[in-house]
mmCIF file of C-alpha atoms in Angstrom:
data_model
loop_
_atom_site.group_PDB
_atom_site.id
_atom_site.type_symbol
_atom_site.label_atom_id
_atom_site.label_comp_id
_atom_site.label_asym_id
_atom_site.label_seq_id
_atom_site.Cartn_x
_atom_site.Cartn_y
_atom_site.Cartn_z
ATOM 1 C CA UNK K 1 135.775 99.396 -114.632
ATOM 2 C CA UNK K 2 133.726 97.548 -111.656
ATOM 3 C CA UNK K 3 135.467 98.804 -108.761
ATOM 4 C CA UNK K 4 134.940 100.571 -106.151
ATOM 5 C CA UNK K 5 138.009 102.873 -105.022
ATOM 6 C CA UNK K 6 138.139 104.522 -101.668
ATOM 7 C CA UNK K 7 141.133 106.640 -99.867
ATOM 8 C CA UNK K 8 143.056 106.415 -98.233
ATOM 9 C CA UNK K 9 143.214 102.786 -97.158
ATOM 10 C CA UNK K 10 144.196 103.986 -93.258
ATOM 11 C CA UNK K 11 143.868 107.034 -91.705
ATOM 12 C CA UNK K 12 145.184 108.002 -88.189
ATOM 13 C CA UNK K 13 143.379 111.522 -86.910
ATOM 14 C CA UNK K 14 143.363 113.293 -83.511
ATOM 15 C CA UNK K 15 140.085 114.323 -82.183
ATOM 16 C CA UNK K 16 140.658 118.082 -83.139
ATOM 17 C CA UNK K 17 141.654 117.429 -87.097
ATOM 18 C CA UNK K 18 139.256 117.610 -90.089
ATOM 19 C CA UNK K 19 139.693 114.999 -92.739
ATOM 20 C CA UNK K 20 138.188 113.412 -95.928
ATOM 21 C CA UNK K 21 137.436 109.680 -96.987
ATOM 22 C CA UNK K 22 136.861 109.762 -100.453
ATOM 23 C CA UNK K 23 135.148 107.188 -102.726
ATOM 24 C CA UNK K 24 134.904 107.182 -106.499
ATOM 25 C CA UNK K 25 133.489 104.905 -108.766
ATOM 26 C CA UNK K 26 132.875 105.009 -112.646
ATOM 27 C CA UNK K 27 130.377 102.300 -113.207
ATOM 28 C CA UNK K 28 126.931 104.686 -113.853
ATOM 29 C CA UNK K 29 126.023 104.510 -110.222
ATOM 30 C CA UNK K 30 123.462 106.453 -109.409
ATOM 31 C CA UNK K 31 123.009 105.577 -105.575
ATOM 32 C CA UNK K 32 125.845 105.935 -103.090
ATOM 33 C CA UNK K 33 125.945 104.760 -99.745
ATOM 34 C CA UNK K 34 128.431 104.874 -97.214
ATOM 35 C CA UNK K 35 128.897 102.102 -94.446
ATOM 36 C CA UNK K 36 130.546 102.048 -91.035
ATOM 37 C CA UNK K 37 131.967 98.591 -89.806
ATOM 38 C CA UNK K 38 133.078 98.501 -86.110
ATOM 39 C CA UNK K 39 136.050 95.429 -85.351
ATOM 40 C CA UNK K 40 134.034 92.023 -85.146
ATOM 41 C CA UNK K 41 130.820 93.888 -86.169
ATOM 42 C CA UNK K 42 128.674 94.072 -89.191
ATOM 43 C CA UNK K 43 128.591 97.055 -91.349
ATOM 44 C CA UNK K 44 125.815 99.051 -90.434
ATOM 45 C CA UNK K 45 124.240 102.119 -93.003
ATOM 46 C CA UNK K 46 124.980 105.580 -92.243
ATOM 47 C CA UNK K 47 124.221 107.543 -95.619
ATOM 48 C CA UNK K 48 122.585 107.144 -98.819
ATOM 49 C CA UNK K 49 122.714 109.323 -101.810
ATOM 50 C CA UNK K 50 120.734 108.548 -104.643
ATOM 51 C CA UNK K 51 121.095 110.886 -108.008
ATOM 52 C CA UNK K 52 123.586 112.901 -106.032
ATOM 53 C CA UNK K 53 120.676 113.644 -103.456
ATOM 54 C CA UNK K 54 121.374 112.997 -99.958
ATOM 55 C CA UNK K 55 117.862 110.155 -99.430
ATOM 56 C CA UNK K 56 118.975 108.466 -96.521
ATOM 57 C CA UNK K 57 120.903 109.581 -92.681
ATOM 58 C CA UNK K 58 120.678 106.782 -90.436
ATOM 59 C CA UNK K 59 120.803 109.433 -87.589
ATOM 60 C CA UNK K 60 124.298 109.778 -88.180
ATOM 61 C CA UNK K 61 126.114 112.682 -85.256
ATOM 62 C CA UNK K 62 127.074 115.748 -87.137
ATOM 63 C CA UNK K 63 130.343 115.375 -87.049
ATOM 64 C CA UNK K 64 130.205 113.138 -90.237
ATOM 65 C CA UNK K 65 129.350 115.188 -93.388
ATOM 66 C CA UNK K 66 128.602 113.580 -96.688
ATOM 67 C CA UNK K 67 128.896 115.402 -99.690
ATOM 68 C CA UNK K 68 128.206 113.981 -103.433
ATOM 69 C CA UNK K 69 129.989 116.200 -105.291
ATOM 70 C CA UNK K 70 129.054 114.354 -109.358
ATOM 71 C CA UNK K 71 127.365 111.188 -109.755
ATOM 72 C CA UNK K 72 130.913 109.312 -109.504
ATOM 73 C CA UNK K 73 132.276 110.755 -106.495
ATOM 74 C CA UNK K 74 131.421 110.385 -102.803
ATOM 75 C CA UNK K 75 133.091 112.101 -99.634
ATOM 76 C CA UNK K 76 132.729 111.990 -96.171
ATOM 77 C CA UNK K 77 134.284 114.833 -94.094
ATOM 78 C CA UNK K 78 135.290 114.210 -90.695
ATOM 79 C CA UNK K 79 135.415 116.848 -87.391
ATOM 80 C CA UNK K 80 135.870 116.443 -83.893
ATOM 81 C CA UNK K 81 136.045 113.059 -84.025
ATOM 82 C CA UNK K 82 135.827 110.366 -80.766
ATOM 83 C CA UNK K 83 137.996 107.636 -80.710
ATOM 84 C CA UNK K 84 134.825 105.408 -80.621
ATOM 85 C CA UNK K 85 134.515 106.347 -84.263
ATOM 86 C CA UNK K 86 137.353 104.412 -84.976
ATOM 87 C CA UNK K 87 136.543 101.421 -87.470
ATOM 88 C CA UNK K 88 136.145 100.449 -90.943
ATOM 89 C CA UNK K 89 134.608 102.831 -93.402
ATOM 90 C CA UNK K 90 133.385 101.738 -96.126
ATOM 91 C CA UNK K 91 131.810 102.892 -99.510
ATOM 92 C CA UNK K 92 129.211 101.173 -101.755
ATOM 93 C CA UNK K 93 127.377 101.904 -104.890
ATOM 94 C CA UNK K 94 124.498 100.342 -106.686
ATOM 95 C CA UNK K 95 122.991 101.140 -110.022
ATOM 96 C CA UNK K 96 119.927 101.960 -108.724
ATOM 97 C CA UNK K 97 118.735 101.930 -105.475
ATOM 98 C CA UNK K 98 117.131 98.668 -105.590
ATOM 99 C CA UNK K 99 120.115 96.860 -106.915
ATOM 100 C CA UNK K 100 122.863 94.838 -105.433
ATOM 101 C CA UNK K 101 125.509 96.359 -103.899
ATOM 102 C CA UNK K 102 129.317 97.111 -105.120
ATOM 103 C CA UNK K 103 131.615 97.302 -102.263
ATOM 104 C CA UNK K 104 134.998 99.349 -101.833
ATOM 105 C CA UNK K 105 138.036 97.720 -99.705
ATOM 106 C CA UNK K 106 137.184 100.575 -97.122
ATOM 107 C CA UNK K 107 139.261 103.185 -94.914
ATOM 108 C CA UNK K 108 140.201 102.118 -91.829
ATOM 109 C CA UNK K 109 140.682 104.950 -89.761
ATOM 110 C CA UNK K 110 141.630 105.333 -86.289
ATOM 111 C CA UNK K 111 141.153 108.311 -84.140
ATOM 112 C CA UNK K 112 143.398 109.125 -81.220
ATOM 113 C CA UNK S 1 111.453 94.711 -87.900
ATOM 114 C CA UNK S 2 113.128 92.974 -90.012
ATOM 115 C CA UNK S 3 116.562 90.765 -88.713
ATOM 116 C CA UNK S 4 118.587 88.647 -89.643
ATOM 117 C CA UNK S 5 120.826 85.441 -87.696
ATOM 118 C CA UNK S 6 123.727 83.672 -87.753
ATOM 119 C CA UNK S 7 123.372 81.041 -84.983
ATOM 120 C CA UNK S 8 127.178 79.974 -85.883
ATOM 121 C CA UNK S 9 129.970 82.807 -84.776
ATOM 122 C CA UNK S 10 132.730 80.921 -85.440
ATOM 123 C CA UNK S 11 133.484 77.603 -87.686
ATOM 124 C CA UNK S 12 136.528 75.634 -88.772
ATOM 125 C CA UNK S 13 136.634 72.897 -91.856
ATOM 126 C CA UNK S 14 139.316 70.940 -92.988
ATOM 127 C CA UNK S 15 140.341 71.651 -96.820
ATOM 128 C CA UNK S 16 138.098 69.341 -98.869
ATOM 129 C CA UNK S 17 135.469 69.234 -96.706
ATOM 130 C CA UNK S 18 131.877 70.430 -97.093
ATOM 131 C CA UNK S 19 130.025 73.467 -95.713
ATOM 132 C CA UNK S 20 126.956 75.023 -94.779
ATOM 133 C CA UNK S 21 126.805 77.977 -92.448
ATOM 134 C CA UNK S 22 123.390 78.927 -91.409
ATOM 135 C CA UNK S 23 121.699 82.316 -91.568
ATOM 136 C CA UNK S 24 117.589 83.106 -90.421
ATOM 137 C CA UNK S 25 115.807 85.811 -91.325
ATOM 138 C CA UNK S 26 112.395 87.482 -89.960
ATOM 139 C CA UNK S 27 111.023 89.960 -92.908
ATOM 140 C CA UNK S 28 107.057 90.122 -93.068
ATOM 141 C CA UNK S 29 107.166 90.310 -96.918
ATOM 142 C CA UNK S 30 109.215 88.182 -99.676
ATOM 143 C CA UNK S 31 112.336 89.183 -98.735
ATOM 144 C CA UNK S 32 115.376 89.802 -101.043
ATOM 145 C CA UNK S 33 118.532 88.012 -99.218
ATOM 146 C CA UNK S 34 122.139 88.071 -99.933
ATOM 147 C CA UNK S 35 125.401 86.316 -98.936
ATOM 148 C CA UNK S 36 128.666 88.541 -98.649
ATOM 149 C CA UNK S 37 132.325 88.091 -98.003
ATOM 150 C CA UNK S 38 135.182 89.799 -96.568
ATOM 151 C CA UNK S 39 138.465 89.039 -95.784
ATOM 152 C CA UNK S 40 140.098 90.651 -93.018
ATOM 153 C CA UNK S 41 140.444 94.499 -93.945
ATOM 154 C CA UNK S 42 138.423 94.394 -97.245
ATOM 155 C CA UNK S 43 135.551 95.408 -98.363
ATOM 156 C CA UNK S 44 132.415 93.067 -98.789
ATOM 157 C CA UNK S 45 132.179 90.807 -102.009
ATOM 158 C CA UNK S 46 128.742 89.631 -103.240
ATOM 159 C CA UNK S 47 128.362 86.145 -103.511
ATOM 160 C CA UNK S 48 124.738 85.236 -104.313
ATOM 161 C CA UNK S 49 121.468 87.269 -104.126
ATOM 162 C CA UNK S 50 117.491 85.256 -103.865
ATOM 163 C CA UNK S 51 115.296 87.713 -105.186
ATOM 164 C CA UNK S 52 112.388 85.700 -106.277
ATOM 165 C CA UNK S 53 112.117 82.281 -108.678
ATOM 166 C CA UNK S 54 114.078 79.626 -108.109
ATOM 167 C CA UNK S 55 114.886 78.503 -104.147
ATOM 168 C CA UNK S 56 118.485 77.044 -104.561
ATOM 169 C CA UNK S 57 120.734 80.209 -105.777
ATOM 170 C CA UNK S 58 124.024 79.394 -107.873
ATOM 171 C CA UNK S 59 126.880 82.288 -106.852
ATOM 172 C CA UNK S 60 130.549 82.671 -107.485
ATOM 173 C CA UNK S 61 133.400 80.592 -106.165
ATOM 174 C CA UNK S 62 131.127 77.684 -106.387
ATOM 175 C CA UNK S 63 129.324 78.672 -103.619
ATOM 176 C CA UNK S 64 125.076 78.174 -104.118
ATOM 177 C CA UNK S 65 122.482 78.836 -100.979
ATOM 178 C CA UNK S 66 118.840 77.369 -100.279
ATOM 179 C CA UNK S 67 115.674 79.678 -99.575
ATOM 180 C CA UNK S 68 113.657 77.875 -97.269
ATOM 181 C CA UNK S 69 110.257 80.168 -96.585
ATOM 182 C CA UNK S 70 108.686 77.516 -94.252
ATOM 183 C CA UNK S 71 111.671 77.729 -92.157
ATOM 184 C CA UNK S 72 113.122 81.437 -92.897
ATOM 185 C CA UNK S 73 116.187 80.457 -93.351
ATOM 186 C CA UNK S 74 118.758 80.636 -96.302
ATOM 187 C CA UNK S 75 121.540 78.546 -96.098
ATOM 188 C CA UNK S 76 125.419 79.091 -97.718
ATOM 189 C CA UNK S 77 126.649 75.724 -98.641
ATOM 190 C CA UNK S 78 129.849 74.758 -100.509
ATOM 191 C CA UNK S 79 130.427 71.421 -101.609
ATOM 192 C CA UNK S 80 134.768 71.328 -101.427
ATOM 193 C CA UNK S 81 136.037 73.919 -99.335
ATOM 194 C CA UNK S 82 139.469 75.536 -100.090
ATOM 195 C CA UNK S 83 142.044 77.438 -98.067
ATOM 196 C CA UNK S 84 140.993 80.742 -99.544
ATOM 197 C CA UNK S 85 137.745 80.193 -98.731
ATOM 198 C CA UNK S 86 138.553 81.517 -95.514
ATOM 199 C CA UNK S 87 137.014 85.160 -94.246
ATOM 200 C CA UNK S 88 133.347 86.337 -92.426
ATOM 201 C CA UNK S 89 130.412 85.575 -94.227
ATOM 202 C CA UNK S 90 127.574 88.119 -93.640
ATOM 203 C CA UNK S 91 124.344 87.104 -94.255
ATOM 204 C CA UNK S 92 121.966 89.651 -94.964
ATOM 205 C CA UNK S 93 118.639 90.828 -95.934
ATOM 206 C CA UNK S 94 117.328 94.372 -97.991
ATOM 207 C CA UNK S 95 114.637 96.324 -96.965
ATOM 208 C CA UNK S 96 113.563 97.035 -100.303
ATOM 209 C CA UNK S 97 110.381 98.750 -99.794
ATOM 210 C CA UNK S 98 111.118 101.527 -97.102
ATOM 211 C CA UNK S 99 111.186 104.787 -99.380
ATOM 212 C CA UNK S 100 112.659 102.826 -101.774
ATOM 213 C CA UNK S 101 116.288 102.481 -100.459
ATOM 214 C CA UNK S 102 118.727 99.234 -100.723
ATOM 215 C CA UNK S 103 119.146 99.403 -96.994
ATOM 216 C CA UNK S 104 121.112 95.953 -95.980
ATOM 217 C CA UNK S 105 120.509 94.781 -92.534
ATOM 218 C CA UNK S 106 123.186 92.445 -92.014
ATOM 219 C CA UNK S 107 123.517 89.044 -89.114
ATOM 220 C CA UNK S 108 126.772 89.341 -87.000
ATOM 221 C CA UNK S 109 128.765 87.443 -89.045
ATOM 222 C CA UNK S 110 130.328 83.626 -89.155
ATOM 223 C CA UNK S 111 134.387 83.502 -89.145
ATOM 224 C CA UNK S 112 135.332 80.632 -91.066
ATOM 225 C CA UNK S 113 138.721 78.653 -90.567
ATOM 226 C CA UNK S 114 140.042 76.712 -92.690
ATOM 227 C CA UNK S 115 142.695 73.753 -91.587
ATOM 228 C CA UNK S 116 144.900 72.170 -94.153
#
């Protein structure tokens, strides 16, 4: 198994719901990262985990919540959301963390 | 700090033809650089990586690029493009030596078209 998976593919929230993006992999990652891509934009770093550790938060507003619950699993919880958080989420994972990158498809969510 | 540039936002080939999209980088140390790719709605696909060693990089979908120090740049070129060649290529360089992280710092991006 080399992939990536992340879900849901799209996800449509109002402003006032809570929601999860989840990310799995079952390659023996040990560092996790999770990416934001804005339409027409490269994907810029929010988190890192590394050993299930949370190493890295690119000043991300506390409205996003990572959580590594086992080495193979990743989630981000979502609250109070802004529209402007709309865009492409997306997942990677790397052996270690000086290693190339593995890339999920992503979760495109939308908030209204 | 380090950055990275992709002087070319948008580019359209014919089928068959060759390519080269450009992509500069400012690091103050070696720097380790990758090519991505991602078609509309996906997720990024490694292409090629430069680490160290050898200056002209072999990568998948017979796609190679050329580290150039003197010039800081590092090239994608492909000699026969095909139709599903077509996505954003994102250039990009890892900051491998703040605390240790794989922290990718990617350029904006070149759109390629391809025509039939």
């Amino acid at each position: 198994d080399t992939e990536v998976t992340q879900t849901p593919k799209h996800l449509v929230m109002g402003m006032t719901n809570k929601k999860s993006l989840k990310c799995e992999q079952h390659m023996g990652h040990r560092a996790m990262y999770w990416y934001k891509q804005k339409a027409k934009k490269p994907p810029e770093l929010m988190f890192v985990y590394s050993y299930e550790k949370l190493s890295i938060n690119e000043s991300v507003p506390s409205r996003f919540s990572p959580e590594c619950p086992n080495s193979s699993l990743l989630n981000l919880h979502l609250h109070a959301l802004q529209p402007e958080d709309s865009a492409l989420y997306l997942c990677a994972s790397s052996l270690g963390l000086s290693e190339k990158l593995f890339f999920g498809s992503g979760t495109q969510l939308s908030v209204l | 700090a380090q950055s990275v540039t992709q002087p070319d936002i948008h580019i359209t080939v014919s089928e068959g033809a060759s390519l080269e999209l450009r992509c500069n980088y400012s690091y103050g140390a070696t720097p380790y650089l990758f090519w991505y790719v991602q078609s509309p709605g996906q997720g990024l696909q490694l292409l090629l990586k430069y680490f160290s060693g050898d200056t002209l990089v072999q990568g998948i979908k017979g796609f190679e690029a050329e580290f150039k120090r003197s010039q800081s740049s590092f090239n994608l070129r492909k000699p026969s493009v095909h139709w599903s060649d077509a996505a954003e290529y994102f250039c990009a360089v890892a900051n491998m030596f703040s605390g240790g992280y794989n922290k990718l710092i990617f350029g904006a991006g070149t759109r390629l078209a391809v025509h039939p």
